[in-house]
PDB file of C-alpha atoms in Angstrom:
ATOM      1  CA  UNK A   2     -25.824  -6.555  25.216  1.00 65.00           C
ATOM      2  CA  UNK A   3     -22.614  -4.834  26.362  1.00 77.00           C
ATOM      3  CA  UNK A   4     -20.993  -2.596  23.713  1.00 81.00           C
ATOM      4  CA  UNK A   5     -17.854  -3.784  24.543  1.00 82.00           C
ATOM      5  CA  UNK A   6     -18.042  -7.332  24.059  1.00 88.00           C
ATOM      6  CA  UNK A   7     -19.683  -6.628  20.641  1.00 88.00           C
ATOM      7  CA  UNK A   8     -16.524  -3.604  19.620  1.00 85.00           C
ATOM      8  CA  UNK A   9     -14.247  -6.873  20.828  1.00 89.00           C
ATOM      9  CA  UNK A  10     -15.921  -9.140  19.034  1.00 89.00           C
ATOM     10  CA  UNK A  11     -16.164  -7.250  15.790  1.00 87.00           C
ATOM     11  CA  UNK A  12     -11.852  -6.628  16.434  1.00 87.00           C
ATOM     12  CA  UNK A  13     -11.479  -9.887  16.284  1.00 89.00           C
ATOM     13  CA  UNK A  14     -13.387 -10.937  13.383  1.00 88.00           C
ATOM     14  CA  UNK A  15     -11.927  -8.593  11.330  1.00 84.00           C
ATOM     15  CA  UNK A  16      -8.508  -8.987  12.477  1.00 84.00           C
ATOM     16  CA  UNK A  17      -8.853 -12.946  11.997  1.00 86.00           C
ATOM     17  CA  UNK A  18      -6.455 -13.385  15.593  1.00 88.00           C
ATOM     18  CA  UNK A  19      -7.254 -12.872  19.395  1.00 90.00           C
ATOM     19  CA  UNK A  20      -3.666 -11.939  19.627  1.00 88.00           C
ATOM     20  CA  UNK A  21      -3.869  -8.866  17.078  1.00 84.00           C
ATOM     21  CA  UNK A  22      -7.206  -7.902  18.282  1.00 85.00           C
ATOM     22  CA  UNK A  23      -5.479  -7.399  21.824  1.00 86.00           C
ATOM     23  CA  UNK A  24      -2.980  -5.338  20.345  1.00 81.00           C
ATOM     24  CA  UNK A  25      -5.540  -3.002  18.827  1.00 77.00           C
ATOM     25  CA  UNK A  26      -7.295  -2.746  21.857  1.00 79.00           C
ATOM     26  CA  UNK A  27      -5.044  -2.686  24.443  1.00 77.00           C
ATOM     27  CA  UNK A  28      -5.554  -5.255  26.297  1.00 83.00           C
ATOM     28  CA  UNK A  29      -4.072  -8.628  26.867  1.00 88.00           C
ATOM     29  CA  UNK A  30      -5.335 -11.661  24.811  1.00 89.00           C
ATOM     30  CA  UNK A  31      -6.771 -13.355  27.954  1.00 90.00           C
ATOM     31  CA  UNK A  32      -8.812 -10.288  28.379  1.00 89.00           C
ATOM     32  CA  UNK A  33     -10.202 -10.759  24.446  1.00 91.00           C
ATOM     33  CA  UNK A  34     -10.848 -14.714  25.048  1.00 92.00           C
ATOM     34  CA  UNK A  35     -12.952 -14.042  28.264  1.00 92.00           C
ATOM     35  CA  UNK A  36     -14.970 -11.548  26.689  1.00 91.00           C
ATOM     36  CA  UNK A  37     -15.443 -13.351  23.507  1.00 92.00           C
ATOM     37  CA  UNK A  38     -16.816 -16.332  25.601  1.00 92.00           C
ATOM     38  CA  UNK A  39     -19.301 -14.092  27.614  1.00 92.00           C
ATOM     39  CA  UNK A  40     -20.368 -13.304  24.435  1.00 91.00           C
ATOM     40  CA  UNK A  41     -21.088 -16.642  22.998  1.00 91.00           C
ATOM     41  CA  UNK A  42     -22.691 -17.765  26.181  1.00 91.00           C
ATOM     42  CA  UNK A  43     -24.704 -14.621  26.027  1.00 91.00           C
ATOM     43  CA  UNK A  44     -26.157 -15.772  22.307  1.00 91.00           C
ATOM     44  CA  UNK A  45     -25.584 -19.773  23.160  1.00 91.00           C
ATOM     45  CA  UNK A  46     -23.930 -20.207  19.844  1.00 90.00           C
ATOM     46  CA  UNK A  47     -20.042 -19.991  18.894  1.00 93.00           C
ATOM     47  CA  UNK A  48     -18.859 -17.077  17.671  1.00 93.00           C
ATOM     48  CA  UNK A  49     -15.525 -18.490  16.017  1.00 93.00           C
ATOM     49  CA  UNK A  50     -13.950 -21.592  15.885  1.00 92.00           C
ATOM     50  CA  UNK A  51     -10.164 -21.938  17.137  1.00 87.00           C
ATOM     51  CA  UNK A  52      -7.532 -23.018  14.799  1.00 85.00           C
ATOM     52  CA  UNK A  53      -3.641 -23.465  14.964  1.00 79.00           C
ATOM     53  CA  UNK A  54      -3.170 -19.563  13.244  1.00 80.00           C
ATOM     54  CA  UNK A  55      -5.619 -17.401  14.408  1.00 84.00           C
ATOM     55  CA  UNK A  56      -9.335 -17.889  14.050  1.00 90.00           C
ATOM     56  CA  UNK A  57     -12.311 -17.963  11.497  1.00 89.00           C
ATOM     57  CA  UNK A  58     -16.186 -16.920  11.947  1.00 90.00           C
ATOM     58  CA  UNK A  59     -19.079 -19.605  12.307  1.00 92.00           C
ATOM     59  CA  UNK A  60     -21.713 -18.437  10.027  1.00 91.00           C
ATOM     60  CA  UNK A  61     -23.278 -16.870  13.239  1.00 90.00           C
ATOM     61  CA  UNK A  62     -20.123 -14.670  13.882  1.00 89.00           C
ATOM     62  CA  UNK A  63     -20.401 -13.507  10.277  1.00 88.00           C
ATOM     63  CA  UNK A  64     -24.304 -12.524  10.789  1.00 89.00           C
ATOM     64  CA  UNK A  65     -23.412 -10.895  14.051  1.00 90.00           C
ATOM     65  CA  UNK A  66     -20.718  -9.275  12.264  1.00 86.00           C
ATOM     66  CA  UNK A  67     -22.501  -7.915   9.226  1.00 84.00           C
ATOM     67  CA  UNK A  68     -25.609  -6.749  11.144  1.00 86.00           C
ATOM     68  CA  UNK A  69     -23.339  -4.974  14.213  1.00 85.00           C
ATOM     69  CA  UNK A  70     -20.255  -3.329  11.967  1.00 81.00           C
ATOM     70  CA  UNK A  71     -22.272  -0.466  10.880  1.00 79.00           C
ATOM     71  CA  UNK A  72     -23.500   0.993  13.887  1.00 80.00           C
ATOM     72  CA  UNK A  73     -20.213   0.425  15.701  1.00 80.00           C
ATOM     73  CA  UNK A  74     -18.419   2.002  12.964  1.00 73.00           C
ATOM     74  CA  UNK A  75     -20.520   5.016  13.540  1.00 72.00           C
ATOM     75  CA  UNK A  76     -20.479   5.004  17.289  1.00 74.00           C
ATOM     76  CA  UNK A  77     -16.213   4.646  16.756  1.00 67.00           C
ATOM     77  CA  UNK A  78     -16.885   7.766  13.967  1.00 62.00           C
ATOM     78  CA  UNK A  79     -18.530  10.219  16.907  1.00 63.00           C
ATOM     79  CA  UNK A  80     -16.497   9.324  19.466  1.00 61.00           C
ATOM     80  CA  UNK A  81     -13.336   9.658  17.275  1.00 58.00           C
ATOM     81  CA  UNK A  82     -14.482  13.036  15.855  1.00 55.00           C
ATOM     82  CA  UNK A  83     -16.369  14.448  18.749  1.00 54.00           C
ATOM     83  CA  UNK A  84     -19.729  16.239  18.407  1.00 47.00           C
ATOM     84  CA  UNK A  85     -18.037  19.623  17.353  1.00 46.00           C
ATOM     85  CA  UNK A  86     -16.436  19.088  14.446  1.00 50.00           C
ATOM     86  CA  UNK A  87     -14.811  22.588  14.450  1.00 49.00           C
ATOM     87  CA  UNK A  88     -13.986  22.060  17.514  1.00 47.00           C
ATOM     88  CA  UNK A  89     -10.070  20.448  16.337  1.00 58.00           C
ATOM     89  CA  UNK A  90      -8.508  19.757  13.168  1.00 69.00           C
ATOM     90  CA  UNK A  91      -7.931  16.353  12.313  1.00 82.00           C
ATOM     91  CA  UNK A  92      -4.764  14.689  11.688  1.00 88.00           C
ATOM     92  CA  UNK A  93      -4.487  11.773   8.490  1.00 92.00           C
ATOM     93  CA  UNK A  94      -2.075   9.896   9.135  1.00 93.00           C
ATOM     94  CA  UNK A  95      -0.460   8.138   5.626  1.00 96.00           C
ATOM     95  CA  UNK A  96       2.103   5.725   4.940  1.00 97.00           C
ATOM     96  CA  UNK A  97       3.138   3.771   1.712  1.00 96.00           C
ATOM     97  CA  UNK A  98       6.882   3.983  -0.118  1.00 95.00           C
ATOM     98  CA  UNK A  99       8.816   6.578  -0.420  1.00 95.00           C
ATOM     99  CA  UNK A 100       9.178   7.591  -3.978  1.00 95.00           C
ATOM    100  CA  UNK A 101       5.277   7.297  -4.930  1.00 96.00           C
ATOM    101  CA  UNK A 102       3.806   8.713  -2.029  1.00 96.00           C
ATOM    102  CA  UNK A 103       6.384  12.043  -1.958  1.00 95.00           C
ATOM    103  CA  UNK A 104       5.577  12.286  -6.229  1.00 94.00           C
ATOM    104  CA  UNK A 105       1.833  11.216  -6.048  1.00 94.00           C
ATOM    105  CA  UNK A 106       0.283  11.380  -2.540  1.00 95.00           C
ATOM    106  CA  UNK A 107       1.405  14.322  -0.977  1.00 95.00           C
ATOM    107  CA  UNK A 108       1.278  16.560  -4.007  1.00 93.00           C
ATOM    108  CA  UNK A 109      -2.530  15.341  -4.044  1.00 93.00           C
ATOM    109  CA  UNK A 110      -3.664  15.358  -0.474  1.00 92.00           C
ATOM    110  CA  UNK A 111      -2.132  19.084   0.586  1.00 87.00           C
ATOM    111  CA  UNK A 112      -4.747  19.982  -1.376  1.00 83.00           C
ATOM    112  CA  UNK A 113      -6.900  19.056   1.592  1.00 85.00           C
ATOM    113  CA  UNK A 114      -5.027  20.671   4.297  1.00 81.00           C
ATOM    114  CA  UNK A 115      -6.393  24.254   3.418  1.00 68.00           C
ATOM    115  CA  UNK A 116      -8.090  26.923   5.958  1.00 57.00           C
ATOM    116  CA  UNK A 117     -11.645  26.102   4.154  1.00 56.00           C
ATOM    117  CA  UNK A 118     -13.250  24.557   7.769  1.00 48.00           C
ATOM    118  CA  UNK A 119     -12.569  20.934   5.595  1.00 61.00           C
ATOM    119  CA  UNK A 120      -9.183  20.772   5.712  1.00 72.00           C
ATOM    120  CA  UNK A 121      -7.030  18.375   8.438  1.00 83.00           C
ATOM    121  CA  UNK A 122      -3.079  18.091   9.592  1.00 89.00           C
ATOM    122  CA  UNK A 123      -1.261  15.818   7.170  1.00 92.00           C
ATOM    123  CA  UNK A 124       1.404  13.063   8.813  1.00 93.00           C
ATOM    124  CA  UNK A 125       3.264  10.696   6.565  1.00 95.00           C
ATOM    125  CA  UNK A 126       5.757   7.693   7.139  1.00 95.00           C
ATOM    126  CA  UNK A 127       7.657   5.749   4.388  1.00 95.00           C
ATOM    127  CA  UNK A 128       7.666   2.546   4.084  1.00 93.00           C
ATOM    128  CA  UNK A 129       7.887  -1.058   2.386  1.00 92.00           C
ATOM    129  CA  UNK A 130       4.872  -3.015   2.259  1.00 93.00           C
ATOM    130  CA  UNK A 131       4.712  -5.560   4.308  1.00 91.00           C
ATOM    131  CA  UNK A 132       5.878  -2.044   7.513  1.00 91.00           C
ATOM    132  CA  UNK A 133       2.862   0.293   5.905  1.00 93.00           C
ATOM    133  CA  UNK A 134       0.241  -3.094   6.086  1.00 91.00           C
ATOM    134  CA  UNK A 135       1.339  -3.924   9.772  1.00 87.00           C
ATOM    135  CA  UNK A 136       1.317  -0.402  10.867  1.00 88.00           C
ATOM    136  CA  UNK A 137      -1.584   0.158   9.560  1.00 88.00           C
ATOM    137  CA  UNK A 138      -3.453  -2.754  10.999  1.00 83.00           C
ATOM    138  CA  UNK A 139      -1.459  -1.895  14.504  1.00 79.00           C
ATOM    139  CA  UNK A 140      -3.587   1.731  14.006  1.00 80.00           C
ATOM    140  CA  UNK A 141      -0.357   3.401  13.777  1.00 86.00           C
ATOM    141  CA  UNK A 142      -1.794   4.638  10.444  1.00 91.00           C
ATOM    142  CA  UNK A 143      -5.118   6.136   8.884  1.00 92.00           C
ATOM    143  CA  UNK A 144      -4.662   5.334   5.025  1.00 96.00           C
ATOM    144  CA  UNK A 145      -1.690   3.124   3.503  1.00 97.00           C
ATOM    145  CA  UNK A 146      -0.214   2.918  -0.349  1.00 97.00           C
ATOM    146  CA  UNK A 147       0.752  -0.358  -0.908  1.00 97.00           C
ATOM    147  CA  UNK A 148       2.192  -2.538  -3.590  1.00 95.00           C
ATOM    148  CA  UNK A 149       0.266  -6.002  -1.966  1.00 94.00           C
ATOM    149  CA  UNK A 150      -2.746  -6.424  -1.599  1.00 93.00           C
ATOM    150  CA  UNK A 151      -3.585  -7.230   2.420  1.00 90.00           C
ATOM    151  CA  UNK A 152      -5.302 -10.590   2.942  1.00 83.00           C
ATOM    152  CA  UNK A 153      -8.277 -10.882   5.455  1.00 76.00           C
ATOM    153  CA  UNK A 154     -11.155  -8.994   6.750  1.00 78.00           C
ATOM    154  CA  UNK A 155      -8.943  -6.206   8.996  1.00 80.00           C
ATOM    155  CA  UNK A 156      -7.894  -4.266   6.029  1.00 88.00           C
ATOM    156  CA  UNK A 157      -9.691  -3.172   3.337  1.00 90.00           C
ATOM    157  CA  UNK A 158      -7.923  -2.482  -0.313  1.00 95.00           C
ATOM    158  CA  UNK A 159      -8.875  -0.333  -3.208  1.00 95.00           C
ATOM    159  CA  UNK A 160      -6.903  -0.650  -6.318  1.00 96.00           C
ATOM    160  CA  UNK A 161      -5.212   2.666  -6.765  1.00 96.00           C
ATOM    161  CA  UNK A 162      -3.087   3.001  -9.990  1.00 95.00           C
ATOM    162  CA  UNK A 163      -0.721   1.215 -11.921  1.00 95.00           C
ATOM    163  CA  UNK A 164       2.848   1.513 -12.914  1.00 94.00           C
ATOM    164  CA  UNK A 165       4.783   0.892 -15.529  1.00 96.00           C
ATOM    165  CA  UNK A 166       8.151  -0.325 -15.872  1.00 96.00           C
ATOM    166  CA  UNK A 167      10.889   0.914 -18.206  1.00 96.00           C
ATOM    167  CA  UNK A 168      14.482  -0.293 -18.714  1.00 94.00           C
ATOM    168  CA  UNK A 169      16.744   2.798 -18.862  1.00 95.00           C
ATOM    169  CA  UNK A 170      19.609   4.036 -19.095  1.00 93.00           C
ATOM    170  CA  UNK A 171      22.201   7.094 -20.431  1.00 94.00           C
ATOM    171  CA  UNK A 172      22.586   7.394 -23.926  1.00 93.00           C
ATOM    172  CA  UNK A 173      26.116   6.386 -24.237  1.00 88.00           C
ATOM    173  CA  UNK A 174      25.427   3.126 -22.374  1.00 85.00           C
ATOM    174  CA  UNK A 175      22.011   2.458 -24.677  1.00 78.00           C
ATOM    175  CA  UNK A 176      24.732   3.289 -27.474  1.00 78.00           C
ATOM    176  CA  UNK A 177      26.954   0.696 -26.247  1.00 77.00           C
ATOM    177  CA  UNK A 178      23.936  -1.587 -25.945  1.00 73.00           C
ATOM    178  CA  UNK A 179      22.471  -0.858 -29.379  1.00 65.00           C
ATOM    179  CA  UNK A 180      19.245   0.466 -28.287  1.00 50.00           C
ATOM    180  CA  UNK A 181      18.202   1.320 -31.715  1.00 44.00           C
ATOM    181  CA  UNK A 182      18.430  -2.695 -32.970  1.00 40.00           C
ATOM    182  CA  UNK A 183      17.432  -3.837 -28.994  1.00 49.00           C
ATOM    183  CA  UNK A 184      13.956  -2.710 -29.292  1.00 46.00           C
ATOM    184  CA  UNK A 185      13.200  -5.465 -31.869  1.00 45.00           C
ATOM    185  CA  UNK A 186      15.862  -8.334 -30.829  1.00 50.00           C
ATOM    186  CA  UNK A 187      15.616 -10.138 -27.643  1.00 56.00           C
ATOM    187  CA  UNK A 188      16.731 -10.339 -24.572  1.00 60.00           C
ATOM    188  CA  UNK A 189      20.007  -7.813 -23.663  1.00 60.00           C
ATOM    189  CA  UNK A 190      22.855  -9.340 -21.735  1.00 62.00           C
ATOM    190  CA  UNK A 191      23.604  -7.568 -18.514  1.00 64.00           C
ATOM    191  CA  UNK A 192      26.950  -9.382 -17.673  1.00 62.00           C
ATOM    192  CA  UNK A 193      29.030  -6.425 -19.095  1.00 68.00           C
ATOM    193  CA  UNK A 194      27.170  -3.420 -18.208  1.00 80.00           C
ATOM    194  CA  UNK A 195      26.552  -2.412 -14.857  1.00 90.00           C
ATOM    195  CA  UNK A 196      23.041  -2.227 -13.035  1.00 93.00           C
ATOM    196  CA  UNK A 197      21.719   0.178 -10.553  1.00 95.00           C
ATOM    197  CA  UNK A 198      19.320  -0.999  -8.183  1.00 96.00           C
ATOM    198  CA  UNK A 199      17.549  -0.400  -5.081  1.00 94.00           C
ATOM    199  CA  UNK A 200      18.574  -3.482  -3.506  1.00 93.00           C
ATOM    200  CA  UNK A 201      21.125  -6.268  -3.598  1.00 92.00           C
ATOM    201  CA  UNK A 202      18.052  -9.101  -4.646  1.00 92.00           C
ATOM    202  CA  UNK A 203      17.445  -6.510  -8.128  1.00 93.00           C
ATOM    203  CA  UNK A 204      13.932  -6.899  -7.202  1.00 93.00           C
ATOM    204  CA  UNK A 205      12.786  -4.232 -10.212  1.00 95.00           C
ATOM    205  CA  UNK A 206      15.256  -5.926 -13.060  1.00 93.00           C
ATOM    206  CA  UNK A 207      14.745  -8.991 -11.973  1.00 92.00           C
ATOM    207  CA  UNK A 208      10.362  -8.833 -12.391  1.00 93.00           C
ATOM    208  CA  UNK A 209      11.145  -6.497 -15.444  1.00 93.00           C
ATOM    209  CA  UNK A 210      13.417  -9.600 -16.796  1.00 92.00           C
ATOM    210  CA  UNK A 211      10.293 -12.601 -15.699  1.00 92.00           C
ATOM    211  CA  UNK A 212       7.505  -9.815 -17.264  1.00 92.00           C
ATOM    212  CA  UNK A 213       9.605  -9.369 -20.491  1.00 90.00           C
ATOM    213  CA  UNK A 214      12.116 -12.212 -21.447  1.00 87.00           C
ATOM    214  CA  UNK A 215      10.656 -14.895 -19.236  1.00 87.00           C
ATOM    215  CA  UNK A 216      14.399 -15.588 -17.758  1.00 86.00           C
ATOM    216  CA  UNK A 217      16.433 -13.884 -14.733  1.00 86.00           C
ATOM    217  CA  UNK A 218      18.582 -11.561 -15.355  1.00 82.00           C
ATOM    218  CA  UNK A 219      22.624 -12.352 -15.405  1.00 78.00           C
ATOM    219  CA  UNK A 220      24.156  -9.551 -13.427  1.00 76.00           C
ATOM    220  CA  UNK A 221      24.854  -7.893 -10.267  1.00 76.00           C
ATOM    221  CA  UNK A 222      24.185  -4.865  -8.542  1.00 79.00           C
ATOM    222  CA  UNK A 223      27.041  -2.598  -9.260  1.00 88.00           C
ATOM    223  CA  UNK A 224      25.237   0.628  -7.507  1.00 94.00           C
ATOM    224  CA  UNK A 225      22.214   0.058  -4.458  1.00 96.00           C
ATOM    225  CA  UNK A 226      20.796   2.900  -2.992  1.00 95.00           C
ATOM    226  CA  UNK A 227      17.335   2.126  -1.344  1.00 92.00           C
ATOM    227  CA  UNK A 228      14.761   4.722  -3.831  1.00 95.00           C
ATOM    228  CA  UNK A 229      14.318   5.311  -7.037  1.00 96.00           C
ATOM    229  CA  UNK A 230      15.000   8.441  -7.257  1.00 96.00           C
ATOM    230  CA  UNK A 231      18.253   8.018  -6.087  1.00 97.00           C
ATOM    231  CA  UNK A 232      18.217   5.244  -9.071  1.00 97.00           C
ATOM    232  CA  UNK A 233      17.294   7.583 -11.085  1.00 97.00           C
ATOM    233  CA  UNK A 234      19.832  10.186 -10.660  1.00 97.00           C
ATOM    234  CA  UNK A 235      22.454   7.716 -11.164  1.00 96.00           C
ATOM    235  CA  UNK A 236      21.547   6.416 -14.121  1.00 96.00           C
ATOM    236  CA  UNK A 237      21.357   9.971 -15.433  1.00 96.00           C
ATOM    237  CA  UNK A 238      25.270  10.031 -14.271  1.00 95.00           C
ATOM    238  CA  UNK A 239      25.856   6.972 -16.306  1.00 92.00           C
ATOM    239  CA  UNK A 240      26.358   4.604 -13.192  1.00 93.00           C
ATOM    240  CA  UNK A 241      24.469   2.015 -15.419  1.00 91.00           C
ATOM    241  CA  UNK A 242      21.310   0.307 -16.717  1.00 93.00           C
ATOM    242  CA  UNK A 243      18.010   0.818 -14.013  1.00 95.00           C
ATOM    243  CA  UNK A 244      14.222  -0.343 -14.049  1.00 96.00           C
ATOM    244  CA  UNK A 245      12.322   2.762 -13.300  1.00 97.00           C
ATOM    245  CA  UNK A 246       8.378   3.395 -12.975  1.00 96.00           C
ATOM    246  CA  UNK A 247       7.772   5.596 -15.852  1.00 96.00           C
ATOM    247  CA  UNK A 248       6.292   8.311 -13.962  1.00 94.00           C
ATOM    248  CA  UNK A 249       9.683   8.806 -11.936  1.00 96.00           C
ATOM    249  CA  UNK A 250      11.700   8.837 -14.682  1.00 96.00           C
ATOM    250  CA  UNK A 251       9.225  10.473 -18.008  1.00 95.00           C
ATOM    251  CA  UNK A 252      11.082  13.849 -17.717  1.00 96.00           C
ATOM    252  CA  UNK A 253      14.499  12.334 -17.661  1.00 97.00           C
ATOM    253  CA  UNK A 254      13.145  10.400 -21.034  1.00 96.00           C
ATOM    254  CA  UNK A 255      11.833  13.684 -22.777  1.00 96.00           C
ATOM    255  CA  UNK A 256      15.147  16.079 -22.063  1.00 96.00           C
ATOM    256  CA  UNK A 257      17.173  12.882 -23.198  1.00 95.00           C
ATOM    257  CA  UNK A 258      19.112  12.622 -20.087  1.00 96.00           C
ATOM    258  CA  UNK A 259      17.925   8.457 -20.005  1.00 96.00           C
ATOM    259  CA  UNK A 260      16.677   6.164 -22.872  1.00 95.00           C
ATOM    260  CA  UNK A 261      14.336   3.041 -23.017  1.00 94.00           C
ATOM    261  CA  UNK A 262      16.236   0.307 -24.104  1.00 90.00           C
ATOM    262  CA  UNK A 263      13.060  -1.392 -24.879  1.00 88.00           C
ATOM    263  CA  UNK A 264       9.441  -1.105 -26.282  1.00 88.00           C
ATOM    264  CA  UNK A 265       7.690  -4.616 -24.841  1.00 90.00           C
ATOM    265  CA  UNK A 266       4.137  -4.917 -26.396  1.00 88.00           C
ATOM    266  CA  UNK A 267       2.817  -5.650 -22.939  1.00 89.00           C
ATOM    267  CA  UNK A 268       5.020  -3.476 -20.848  1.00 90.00           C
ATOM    268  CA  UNK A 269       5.644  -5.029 -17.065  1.00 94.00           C
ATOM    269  CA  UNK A 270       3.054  -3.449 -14.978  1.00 94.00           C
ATOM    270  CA  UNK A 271       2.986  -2.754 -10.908  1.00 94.00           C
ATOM    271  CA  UNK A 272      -0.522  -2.303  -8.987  1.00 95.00           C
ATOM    272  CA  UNK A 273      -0.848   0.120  -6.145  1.00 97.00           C
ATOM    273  CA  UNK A 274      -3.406  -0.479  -3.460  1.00 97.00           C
ATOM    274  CA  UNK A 275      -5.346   1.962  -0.839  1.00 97.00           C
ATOM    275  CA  UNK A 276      -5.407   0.091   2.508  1.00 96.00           C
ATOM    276  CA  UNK A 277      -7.621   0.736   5.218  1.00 93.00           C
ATOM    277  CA  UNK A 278      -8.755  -0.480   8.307  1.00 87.00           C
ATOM    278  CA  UNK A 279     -12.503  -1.958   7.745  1.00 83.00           C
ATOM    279  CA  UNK A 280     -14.615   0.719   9.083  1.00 79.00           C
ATOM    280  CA  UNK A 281     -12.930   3.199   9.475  1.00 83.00           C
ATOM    281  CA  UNK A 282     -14.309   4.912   6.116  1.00 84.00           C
ATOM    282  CA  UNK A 283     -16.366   6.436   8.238  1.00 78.00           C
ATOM    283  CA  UNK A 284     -14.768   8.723   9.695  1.00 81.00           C
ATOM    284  CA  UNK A 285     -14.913  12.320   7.501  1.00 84.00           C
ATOM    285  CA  UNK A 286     -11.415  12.779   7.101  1.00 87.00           C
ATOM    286  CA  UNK A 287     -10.107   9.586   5.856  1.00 90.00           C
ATOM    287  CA  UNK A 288     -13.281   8.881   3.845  1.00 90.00           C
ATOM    288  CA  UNK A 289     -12.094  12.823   1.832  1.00 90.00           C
ATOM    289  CA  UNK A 290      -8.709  11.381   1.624  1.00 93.00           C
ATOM    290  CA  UNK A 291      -9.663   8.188   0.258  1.00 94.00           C
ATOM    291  CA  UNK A 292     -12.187   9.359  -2.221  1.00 94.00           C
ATOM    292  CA  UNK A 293      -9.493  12.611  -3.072  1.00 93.00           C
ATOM    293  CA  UNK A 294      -6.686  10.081  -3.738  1.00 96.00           C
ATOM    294  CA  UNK A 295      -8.742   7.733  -6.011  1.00 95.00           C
ATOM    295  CA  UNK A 296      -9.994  10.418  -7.907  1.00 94.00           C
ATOM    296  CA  UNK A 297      -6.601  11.670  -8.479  1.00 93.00           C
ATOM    297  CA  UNK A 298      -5.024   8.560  -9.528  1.00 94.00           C
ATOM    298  CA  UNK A 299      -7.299   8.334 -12.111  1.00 91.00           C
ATOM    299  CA  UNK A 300      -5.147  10.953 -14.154  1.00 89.00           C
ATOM    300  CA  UNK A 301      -1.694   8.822 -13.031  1.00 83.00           C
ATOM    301  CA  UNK A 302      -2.357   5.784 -14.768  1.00 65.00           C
TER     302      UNK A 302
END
């Protein structure tokens, strides 16, 4: 049996789509479809059955799958690494959002970039979600942070950490507020104090507000600048009230530059997610990431 129809076929099961399984090989979705049928005729049984989005596996497709991924992984490992494995350094190549992976990530994986014979070339992109999860599956990327979890059999997600949320702001805003009776009352109104945000939807106020008070918060955006840090440092300034991950923002709370406005019993909570392609574990250096980053994390939560 040809070794490419079976690397095709496993492309394709995993990315659930002739037409993204193209795209990761390089070649044109034709090209997939007649190799995918030389394959079925090869076994005489289907392999996948067609729908309007993309395509699932017959139960045959799955077997074929399950019994085929782990020696293609490895052939993909030694041809990917080469037999000298001293011969070049590796490069990881990361992506996930800005503010987490610059705090979090990198701190953690430069670790790994050492002289030691172990160590490999460190590249990293920032990005929303839904660009780190399509990059990745597009192999633009080794190993991706992300705040979704990825559907399907193409990527492969690890929870990493989570985050909580805390409503901030400068003291002389909380004292406007009256942070001290706050904690215990209900839900603060927003339509006379300003909000800083990192974009124009409020997407942290406005979960923090569903999580907390069950209701959407009545205000506007009166400063957007897209990371939290930059959130951050304006609500230091006093540009207004700001939903910040607690990490980000724990030093700001212990010099007294920011206060929480509230204590929730159940505090609003955000999941982070490693993301990789399936299989690719494999290979050495993002299997040391991987394993580096979740061991790590378990000190963040």
């Amino acid at each position: 049996m040809d070794l490419a129809l079976l690397r095709t076929f496993l492309t394709v099961h995993r990315a659930g789509s002739f037409t993204r399984a193209a795209a990761l090989l390089g070649l044109s979705q034709p090209a997939v479809t007649s190799q995918i049928r030389t394959l079925e005729r090869q076994l005489g049984r289907p392999l996948f059955l067609r729908q309007a989005r993309g395509v699932t596996p017959t139960t045959m497709g799955d077997e074929l799958a399950h019994k085929a991924a782990p020696h293609l992984d490895a052939l993909v490992e030694i041809t990917e690494t080469g037999l000298d494995e001293d011969s070049s350094v590796r490069t990881l190549h990361l992506a996930g959002p800005p503010e987490f992976t610059a705090e979090r990530a990198l701190p953690a994986l430069t670790e790994l970039t050492g002289d030691d014979g172990q160590g490999f070339a460190l590249r990293a992109s920032f990005g929303n979600a839904e660009e780190t999860l399509e990059g990745l599956a597009a192999g633009h990327h080794d190993l991706a942070i992300s705040t979704a979890r990825p559907r399907g059999a193409l990527l492969t997600a690890t929870p990493l950490c989570d985050e909580e949320h805390v409503l901030v702001a400068a003291p002389r805003w909380a004292d406007r507020l009256g942070s001290g009776s706050l904690r215990h009352q209900g839900e603060p109104s927003l339509e006379n104090f300003p909000v800083v945000e990192v974009h124009e939807s409020l997407p942290f106020v406005a979960r923090y507000w569903a999580s907390v008070f069950d209701s959407r918060p009545a205000a506007s955006g009166t400063v957007i600048v897209p990371d939290l840090r930059a959130v951050l440092a304006c609500a230091t300034t006093g540009a207004g009230l700001a939903v910040l991950p607690r990490y980000l923002c724990a030093a700001a709370l212990e010099r007294g530059d920011v206060v929480a406005l509230t204590e929730p019993a159940v505090p609003p909570l955000r999941t982070y997610f490693l993301v990789v392609r399936t299989g690719t574990l494999a290979m050495p250096h993002i299997a040391r990431a991987h394993e580096w980053l979740t061991h790590a994390a378990m000190e963040w939560s």
